Every structure is written in C-alpha cells, then in structure tokens.
Coordinates of C-alpha atoms and ligand atoms in Angstrom, one line a residue:
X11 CA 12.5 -126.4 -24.9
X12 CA 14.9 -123.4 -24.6
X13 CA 18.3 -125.0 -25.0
X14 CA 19.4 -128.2 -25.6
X15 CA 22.9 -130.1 -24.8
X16 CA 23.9 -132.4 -27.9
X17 CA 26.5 -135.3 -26.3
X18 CA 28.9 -136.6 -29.0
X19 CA 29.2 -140.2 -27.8
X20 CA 31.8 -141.1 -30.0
X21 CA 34.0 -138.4 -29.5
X22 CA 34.4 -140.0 -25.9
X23 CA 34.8 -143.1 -27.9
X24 CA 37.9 -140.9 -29.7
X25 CA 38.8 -139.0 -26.5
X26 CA 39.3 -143.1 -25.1
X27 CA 41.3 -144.1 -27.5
X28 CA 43.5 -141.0 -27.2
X29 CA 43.9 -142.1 -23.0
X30 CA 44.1 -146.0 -24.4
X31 CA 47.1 -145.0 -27.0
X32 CA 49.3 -143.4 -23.5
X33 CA 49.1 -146.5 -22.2
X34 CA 51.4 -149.5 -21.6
X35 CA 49.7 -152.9 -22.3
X36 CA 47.4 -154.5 -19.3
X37 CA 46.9 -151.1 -17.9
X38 CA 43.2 -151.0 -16.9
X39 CA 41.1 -147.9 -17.2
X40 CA 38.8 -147.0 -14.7
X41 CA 36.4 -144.1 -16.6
X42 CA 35.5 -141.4 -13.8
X43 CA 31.8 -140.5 -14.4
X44 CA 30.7 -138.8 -10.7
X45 CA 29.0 -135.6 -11.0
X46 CA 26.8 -136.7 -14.2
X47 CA 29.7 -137.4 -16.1
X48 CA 30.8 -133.9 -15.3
X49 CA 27.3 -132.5 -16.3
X50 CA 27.3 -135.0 -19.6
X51 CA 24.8 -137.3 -17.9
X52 CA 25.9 -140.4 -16.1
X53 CA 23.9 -143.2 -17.3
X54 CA 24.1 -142.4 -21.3
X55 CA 28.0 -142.0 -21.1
X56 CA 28.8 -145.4 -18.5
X57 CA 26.3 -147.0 -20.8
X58 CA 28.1 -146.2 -24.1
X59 CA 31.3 -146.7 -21.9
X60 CA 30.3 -150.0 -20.2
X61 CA 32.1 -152.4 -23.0
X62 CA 35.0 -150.2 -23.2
X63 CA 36.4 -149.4 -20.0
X64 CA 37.2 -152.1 -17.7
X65 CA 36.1 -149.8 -14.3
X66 CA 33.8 -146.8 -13.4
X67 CA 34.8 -144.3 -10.8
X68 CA 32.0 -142.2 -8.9
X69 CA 32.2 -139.9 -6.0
X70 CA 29.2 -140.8 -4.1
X71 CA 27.6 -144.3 -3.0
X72 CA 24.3 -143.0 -4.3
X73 CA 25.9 -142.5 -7.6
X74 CA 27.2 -146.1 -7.6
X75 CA 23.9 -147.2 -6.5
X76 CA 22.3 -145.5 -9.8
X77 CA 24.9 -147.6 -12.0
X78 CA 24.1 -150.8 -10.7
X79 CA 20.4 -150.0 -10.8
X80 CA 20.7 -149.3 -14.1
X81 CA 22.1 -152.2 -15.6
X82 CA 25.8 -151.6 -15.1
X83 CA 28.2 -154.8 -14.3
X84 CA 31.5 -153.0 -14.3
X85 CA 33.1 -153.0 -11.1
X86 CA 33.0 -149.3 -9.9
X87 CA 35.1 -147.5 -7.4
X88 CA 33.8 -144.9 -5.0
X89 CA 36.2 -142.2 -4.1
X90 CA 34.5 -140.9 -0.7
X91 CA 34.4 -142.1 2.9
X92 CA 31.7 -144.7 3.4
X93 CA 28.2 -143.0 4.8
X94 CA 27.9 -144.0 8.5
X95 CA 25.0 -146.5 8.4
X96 CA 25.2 -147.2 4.5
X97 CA 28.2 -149.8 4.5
X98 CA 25.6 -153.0 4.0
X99 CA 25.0 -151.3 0.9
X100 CA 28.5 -151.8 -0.9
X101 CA 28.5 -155.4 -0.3
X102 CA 24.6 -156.0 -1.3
X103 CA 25.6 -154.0 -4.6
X104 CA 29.1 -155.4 -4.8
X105 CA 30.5 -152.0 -5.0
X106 CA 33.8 -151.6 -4.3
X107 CA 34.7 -148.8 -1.1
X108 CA 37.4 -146.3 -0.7
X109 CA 39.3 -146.8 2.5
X110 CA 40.6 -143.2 3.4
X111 CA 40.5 -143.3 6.7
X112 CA 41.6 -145.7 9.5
X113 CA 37.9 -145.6 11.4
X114 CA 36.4 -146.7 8.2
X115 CA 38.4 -150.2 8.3
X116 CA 35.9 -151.1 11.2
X117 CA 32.7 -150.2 10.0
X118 CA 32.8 -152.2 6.4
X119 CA 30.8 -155.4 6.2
X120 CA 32.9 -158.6 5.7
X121 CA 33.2 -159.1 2.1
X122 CA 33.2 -155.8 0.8
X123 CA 36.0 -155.0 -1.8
X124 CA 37.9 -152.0 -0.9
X125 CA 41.3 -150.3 -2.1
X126 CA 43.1 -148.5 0.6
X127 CA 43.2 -144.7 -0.3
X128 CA 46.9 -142.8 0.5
X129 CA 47.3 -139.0 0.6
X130 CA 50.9 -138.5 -0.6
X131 CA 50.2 -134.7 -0.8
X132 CA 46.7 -133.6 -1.7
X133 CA 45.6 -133.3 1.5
X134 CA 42.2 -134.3 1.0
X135 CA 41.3 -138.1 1.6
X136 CA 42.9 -140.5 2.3
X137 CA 45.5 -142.0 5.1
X138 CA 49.0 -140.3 5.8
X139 CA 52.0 -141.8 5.3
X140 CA 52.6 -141.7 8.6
X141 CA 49.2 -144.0 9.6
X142 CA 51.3 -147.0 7.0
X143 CA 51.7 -149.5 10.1
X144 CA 48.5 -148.8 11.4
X145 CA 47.0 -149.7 8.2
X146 CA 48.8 -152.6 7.8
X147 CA 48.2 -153.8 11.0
X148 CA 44.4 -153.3 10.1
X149 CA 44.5 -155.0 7.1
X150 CA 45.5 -158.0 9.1
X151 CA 42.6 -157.3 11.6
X152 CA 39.9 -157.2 9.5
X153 CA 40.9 -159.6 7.4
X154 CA 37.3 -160.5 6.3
X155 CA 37.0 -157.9 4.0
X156 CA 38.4 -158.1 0.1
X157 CA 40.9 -155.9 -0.1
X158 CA 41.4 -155.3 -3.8
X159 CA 43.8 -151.9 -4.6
X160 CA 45.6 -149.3 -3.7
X161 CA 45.7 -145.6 -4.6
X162 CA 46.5 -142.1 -4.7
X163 CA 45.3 -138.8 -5.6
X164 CA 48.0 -136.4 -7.3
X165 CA 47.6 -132.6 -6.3
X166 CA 49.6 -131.3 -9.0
X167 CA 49.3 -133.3 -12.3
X168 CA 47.5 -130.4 -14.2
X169 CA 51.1 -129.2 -14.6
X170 CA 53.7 -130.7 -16.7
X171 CA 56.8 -131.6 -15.0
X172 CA 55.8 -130.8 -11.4
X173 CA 58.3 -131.9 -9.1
X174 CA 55.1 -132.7 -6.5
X175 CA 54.2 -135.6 -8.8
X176 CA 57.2 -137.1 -8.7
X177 CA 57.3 -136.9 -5.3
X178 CA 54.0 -138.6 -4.8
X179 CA 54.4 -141.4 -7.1
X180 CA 57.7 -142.0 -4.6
X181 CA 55.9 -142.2 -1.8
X182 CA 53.0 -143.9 -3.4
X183 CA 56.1 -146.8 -4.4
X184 CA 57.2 -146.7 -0.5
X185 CA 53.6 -146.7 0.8
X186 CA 52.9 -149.8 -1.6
X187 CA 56.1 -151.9 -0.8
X188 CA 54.3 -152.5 2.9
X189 CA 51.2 -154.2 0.7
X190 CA 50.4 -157.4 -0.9
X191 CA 51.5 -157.2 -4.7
X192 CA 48.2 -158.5 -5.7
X193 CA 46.6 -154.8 -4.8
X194 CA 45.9 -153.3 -7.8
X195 CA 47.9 -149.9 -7.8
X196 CA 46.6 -146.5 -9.2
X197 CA 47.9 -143.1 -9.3
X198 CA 46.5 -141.2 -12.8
X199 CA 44.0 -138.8 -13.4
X200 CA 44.0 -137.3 -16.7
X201 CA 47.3 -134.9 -15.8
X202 CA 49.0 -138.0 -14.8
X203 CA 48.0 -139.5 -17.8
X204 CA 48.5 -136.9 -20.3
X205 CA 51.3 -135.0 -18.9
X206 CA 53.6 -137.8 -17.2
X207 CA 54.6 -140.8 -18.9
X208 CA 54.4 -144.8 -17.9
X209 CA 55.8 -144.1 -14.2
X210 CA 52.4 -142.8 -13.1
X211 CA 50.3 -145.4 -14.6
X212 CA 51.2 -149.0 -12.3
X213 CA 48.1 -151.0 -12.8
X214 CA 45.0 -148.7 -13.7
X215 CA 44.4 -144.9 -14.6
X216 CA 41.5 -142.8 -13.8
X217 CA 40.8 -140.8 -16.9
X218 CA 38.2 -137.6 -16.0
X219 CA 38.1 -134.6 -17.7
X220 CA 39.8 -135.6 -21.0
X221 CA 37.3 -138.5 -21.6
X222 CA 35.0 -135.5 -22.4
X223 CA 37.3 -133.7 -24.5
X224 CA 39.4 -130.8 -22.2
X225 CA 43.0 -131.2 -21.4
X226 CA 43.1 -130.6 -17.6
X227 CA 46.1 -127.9 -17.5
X228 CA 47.3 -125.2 -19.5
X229 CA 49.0 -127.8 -22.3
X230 CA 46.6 -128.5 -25.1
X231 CA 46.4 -131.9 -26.2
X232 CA 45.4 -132.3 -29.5
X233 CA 44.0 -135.9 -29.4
X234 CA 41.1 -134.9 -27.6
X235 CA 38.4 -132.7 -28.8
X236 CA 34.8 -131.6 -26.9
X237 CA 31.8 -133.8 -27.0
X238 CA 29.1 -131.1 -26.4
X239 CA 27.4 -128.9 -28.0
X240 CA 24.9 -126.3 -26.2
X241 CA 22.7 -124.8 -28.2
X242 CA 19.6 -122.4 -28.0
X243 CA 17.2 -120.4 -30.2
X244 CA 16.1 -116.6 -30.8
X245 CA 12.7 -116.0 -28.5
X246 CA 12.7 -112.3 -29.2
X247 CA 14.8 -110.2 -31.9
X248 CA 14.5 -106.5 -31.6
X249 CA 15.9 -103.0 -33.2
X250 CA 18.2 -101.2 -30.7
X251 CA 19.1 -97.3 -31.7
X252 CA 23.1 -96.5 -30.5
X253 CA 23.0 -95.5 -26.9
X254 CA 20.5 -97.7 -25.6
X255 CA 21.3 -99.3 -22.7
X256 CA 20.7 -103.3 -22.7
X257 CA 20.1 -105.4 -19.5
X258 CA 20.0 -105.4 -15.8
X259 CA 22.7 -102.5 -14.7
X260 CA 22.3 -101.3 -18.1
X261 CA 26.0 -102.2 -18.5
X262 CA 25.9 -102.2 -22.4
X263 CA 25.5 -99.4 -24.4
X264 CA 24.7 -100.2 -28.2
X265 CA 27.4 -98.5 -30.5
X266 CA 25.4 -98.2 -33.7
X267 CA 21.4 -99.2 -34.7
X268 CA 20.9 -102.8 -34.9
X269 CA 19.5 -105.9 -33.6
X270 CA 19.2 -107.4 -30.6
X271 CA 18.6 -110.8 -29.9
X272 CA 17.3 -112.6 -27.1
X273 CA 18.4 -116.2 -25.8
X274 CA 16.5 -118.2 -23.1
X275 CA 19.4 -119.6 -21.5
X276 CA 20.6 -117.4 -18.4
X277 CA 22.7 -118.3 -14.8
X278 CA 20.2 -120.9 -13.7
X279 CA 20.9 -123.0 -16.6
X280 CA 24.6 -123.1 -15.8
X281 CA 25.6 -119.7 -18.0
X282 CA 27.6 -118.3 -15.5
X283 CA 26.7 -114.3 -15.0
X284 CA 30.5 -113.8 -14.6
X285 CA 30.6 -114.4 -18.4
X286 CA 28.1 -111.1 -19.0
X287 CA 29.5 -109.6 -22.1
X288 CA 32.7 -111.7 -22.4
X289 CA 31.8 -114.7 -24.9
X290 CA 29.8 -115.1 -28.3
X291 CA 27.3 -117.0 -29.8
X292 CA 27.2 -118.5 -33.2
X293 CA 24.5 -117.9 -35.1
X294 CA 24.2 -119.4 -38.9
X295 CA 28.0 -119.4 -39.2
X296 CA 29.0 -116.2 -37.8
X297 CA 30.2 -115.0 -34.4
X298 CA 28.0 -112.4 -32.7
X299 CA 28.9 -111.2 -29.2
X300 CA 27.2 -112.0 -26.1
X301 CA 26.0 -108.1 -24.5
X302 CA 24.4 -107.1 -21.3
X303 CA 24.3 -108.7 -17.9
X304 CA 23.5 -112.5 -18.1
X305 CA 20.5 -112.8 -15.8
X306 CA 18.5 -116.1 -14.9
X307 CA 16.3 -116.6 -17.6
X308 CA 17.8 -115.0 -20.6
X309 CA 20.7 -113.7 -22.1
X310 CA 21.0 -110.9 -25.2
X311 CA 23.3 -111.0 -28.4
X312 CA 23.8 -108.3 -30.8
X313 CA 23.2 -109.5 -33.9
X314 CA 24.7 -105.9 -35.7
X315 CA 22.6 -105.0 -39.0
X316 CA 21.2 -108.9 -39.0
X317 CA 17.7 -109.2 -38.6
X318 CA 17.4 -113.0 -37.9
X319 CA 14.1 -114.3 -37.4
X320 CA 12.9 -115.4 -33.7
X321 CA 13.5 -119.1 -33.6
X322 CA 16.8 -119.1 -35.3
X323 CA 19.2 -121.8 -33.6
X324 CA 21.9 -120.1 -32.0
X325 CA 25.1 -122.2 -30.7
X326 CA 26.7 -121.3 -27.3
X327 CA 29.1 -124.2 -26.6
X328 CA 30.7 -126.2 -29.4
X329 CA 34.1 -127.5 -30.5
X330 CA 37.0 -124.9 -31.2
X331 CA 36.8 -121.6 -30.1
X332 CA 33.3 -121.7 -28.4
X333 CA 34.5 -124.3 -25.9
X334 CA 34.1 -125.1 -22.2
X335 CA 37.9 -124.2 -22.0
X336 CA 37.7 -120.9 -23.9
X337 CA 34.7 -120.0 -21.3
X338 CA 36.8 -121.4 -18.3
X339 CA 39.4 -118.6 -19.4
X340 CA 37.3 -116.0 -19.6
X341 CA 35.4 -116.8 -16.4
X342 CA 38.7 -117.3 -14.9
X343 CA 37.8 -121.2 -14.1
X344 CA 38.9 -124.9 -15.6
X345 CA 36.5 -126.6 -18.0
X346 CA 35.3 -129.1 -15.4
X347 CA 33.3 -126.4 -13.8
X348 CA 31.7 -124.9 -16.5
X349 CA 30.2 -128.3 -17.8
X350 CA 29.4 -129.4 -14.2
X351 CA 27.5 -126.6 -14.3
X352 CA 25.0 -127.2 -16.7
X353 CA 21.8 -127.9 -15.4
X354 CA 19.9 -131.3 -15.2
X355 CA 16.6 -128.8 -16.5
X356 CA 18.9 -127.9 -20.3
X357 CA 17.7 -131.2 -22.0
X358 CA 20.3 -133.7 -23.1
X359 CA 20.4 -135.3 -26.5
X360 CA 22.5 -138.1 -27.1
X361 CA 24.2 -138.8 -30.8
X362 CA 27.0 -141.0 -32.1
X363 CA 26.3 -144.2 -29.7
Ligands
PLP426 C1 40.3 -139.5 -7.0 C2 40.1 -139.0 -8.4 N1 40.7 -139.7 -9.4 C3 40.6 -139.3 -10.7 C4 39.8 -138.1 -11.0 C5 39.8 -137.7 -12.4 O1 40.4 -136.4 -12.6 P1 40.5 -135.7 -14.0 O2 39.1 -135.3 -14.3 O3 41.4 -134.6 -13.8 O4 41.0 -136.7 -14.9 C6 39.3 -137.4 -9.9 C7 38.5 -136.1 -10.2 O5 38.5 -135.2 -9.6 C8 39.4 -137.8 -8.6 O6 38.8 -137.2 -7.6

C-alpha cells in the first residue's frame, strides 16, 4: 500500500459538538457528507454520524441512493435539481428533493418530500426572489407533493461580518413570510454557523467543512481540529552530492551532500503538483522539506545528513501545522479542495468510532 488516510472518527464527534454548542435548543443539524464526506469517505462518517445528527445532506441523488442502500434511516436532503427521468426514485427511497427551479415542481412524483430552494444572492440554485408568487402559486398546484422546508444558500458566510449575509438572511425572512410556518427553514453552512450568531440558524444548519475539522474562512476556530492524517513510507532513500539536480525540470538543486528520500504518493493521489517544493513531511518527529517537482507517482524529501531506512513512515497531512489548511495556503486554495482531492485508490483507515 503506498499511503494511507487515518480518519479520526471522533474528532468529528468533537468537531459536532463544537457546531452543537453554537446552537440554540431544537435546532436540527443536517451533517453535509456529498463528495465522500469531502474525500473522508461517505459511508464510515454518516455511519458513525447516523445517531448523532438528525439529517444528512448530499449533492447528488446517486449519493443519497448509496445512504439508503447502506443502511441509513436519516432523512437526507439533496441539494441538486432532480435528474430528468430519476424523480420515481426519491419517493421509492423516501429521499427528500431540492426544489430550485420552477420546472422541477411538475416533474416530482406525488408524495415526494421536498424543501423549496431560494437564491437570495449566490447565484447558483435555486428560485429568485422574483419567481416568490409563482412558487407559491405552485405549491398550491401540486399540492400532492410533501412539501417539508425551505432554504437558502449564503455566498458570503466564509467572512465574518459580511453585509451580503445579512442581506440574505432578510430576504430569506421576506421570501419565507409567503410560506406555511410548518416549512422547516434553513440558512447555515459552517460560515453561517461559526461566524454569525442565532439569526442564521431558524430551524436547521448545514454543518460541512468544520464537521471535518477546517474553519471555512480566514478566522480560526479553535474548537475544531482535523480528523485526517495522510501518511506514506520511504520506497527509496539515496545520497545526493550538492548541485545535483532532483526531479522532473530538475528544479531543485541540493545545497549540501545528503539524503534523499522518496515517497510514493504523487498528483494522482491528490498531492497537488502546485505544492512541488512548498510543504514538508514529518518523518520520526522532525520536519523535512518536500524538494523537486511533485510528479504522479512519487514525490522526493530531503532528509539532510539523515540516513532513514526505506520503509520509514513518513506523515504528509496531520493536525497543526501539516494541515489541509496550511496546504490550501500554500497552493493558494481552501481546505475543502485539498481533501476532496484525495483519491478513492489512498486506502482509508477508520479509528475512534
Ligand atoms: C447548499 C449547501 N449547504 C451547506 C453546505 C456546507 O458548506 P460548508 O462546508 O461550508 O459548511 C454546502 C457545501 O458546499 C452546500 O452546497
């Protein structure tokens, strides 16, 4: 195996707490796992999540599908526009659909649950303000379905005090005034939850990227920590004279006589080449610096006058300073991309359940 992704379970048990603690009483959480979890794997984190969360939030039908195939009784929420042909499938696995368009109130199969999706200023799903009548008016047409919430997506949470949030949470009120009370209302992603207070949280948040540990802006929030560690081993360790030239490009010139080591874990495992010579590797407690140009396959450390033998674990990814948001900073991205990342093929090993 040449690398291996260790999942802290229970630091998303901690990291849930931390969202749980923000929260006024009643307020339901619904825990966003599309994507894998964000590259932590979807099934190991909903099932560990299952009893604590009341809801699960995907991005893709198919995803949902996998959940409910797997065990999984929570209801779950799927953010994108029902597949053309594929709306049977909500109601046969009582999942509940995202109504972000007006054409989709037709298509639905009576039955199906379904919160109304409002863009108050992300501009990405969703119906406009400006559609409110229309949607009420279908609400009352197709009045077999279950309609069971209302939401909206905030562009701009990731900031603290960003006047766009309050803005949206304004017309979120106005758009919600024109529905039936019983909807259940939700605004919050982790920003929302993190960086606003109660106003943004109505009847559910949508916790994402701090369930796994990384604030989702700038402001650190100390509660939450990582839940992943990457790590790899030594295949090769070699003496390099200074001057010579390491990798493809030969971008790296050794300053001194040393050691090189090399570690199977290159871009198509999800170690971005845009990181080439910008982040280091822990070996045996010390820092050594990633050299060279990351290339698929493998990726070279110099290990100075350190002669460590091949097969000696080497940690890429941890808690602290070797972190999915000190690499986002250096590869001038947010965490979310970096553990999204990760390849399916780097073997994940889940602890702390
Ligand atoms: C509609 C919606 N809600 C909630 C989230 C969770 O966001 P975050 O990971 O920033 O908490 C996402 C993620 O992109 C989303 O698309």
């Amino acid at each position: 195996m040449n690398s291996i992704l260790t999942v802290h379970l229970d630091k998303i048990g901690q990291n849930l707490q931390a969202v749980t603690d923000r929260l006024k009483p009643k307020v339901q959480r619904m825990a966003v796992v599309k994507n894998e979890a964000y590259g932590h794997g979807m099934l190991p984190v909903a099932n560990y999540l299952k009893d604590k969360v009341e809801w699960f939030c995907v991005a893709w039908l198919e995803e949902a599908i996998k959940l409910r195939e797997s065990g999984i009784e929570n209801p779950i929420l799927v953010f994108s526009v029902p597949p053309k042909g594929k709306e049977g499938l909500y109601k046969k696995y009582d999942i509940t659909a995202s109504i972000s368009h007006l054409a989709v109130f037709e298509r639905l199969k009576k039955g199906t649950s379904c919160h109304l999706q409002f863009d108050t200023g992300m501009f990405r799903l969703g119906m406009l303000p400006e559609e409110i009548s229309d949607a009420v008016a279908a609400v009352e047409k197709y009045s077999g379905l279950n309609y069971t919430g209302i939401y909206t997506h905030f562009a701009c949470s990731d900031e603290k005090n960003h006047k766009g949030v309050k803005k949206q949470i304004e017309l979120f009120k106005n758009i919600r005034s024109h529905f039936s009370d019983d909807l259940m209302a939700h605004t919050s992603n982790s920003g929302g939850i993190f960086y606003y207070g109660e106003e943004t949280q109505f009847d559910a948040v949508r916790p994402g990227v701090c369930l796994y540990g990384y604030a989702p802006g700038e402001v650190e929030i100390p509660e939450l920590s990582p839940v992943i560690e990457w790590t790899s081993h030594l295949v090769q360790v070699k003496p390099i004279k200074k001057g010579d030239l390491v990798g493809y490009g030969s971008r790296w010139q050794a300053p001194e006589d040393g050691w090189l080591g090399i570690v199977p874990v290159g871009y198509s495992d999800g170690l971005f080449r845009s990181l080439s010579g910008k982040f280091d590797m822990e070996i045996s407690g010390s820092l050594y610096p990633q050299v060279g140009t990351i290339s698929m396959d493998y990726s070279a450390v110099f290990l100075g006058s350190n002669k460590f033998s091949e097969g000696q674990e080497v940690t890429l990814l941890r808690n602290g300073e070797l972190s999915a948001k000190t690499w986002a900073q250096k590869a001038g991205t947010i965490p979310y991309e970096i553990t999204t990342a990760i390849k399916p093929k780097v073997k994940r090993k889940y602890i702390g359940a």
